[in-house]
Amino acid sequence: VCKIIDSGDDSLGWRGLAARIVPSWMEVRRTERLEAIGKSPTRELIWSWAQQNKTVGDLVNVLEDMGHYRALQLFIPQETQYSFPNSGPSKSSRDNPSPPQSPASPPPDSESTQPGWNQSNYHVSGEGRNHRLVITYSDVIEGTRHFHQDMKISEGSFSAVYRAVKGNETFAVKLFKQVLTLPLHTVLHL
């Protein structure tokens, strides 16, 4: 969670979290100083907040209030299909209308990138239509037509950008070029 929120900007970053959980601006200033020396501002905020006997459920409520659905995904068990607010009821949310109970600790970051993790049921509503929060690898392959040249937007020294289409959604995909790895003695002889 800390890495996700630390990398966010504005309302989805640590300052957005601070606006909801810190009691005074002095705490925000202290967190800024800690960030300046290389500490995670989110970790420091959550630690300080946890000392007030807050729970993981409280953190989930704050993340929902922030609209930080990416961070919320870390707290939702894999087998639970949970629709985020404003997305209309799903079959599983009609059967169990309350949000899932939060685990005592979040799953490791690697779980969110495992191929077997089904994120296809996580939706948010915006402008009258549902948007998927996560684009899967198969979406990228299908959307770019296996990185076909006709889908290429631009190319640089380190990467190429492709246009991808999934349904009525268009998105960009950056494909980094692979680096040729040679043994050191081969490089020295060149």
XYZ file of N, CA and C in Angstrom, residues 20 36 54 64 77 91 95 108 113 118 127 131 139 144 170 172 186 190:
54
model
N -6.912 13.287 5.183
C -8.013 12.564 5.808
C -7.688 12.003 7.189
N 11.848 14.002 2.751
C 13.069 14.627 2.245
C 14.319 13.823 2.593
N -6.314 2.563 15.348
C -7.059 2.410 14.103
C -6.874 0.991 13.587
N -11.415 4.009 0.425
C -12.667 4.131 -0.330
C -13.065 5.590 -0.462
N -9.799 -10.128 -0.793
C -9.361 -11.491 -1.079
C -9.606 -11.850 -2.538
N -23.424 -9.994 -9.194
C -24.102 -11.150 -8.634
C -23.629 -11.412 -7.213
N -25.640 -11.259 -3.377
C -25.661 -12.358 -2.427
C -25.089 -11.942 -1.079
N 0.968 -9.858 -0.122
C 2.189 -9.282 -0.667
C 1.948 -8.657 -2.029
N 0.286 -9.267 -9.154
C 0.815 -9.443 -10.499
C 0.848 -10.897 -10.913
N -7.548 -12.979 -10.659
C -8.632 -12.509 -11.508
C -9.078 -11.127 -11.069
N -18.477 8.692 -15.985
C -19.090 9.179 -17.214
C -20.126 8.193 -17.753
N -15.300 1.166 -16.171
C -13.907 1.126 -16.587
C -13.208 0.050 -15.789
N -5.202 -8.598 -22.590
C -5.824 -7.400 -23.159
C -4.816 -6.628 -24.009
N -3.280 -4.724 -29.058
C -2.233 -4.244 -29.974
C -2.082 -5.156 -31.184
N -9.789 2.766 -25.795
C -8.481 2.864 -26.429
C -7.466 3.223 -25.356
N -2.891 3.277 -24.470
C -1.529 3.220 -25.000
C -0.730 2.187 -24.218
N 33.345 -10.524 -24.181
C 32.955 -10.242 -25.561
C 32.894 -8.740 -25.796
N 35.303 -6.174 -28.471
C 34.691 -5.384 -29.534
C 35.419 -4.091 -29.619
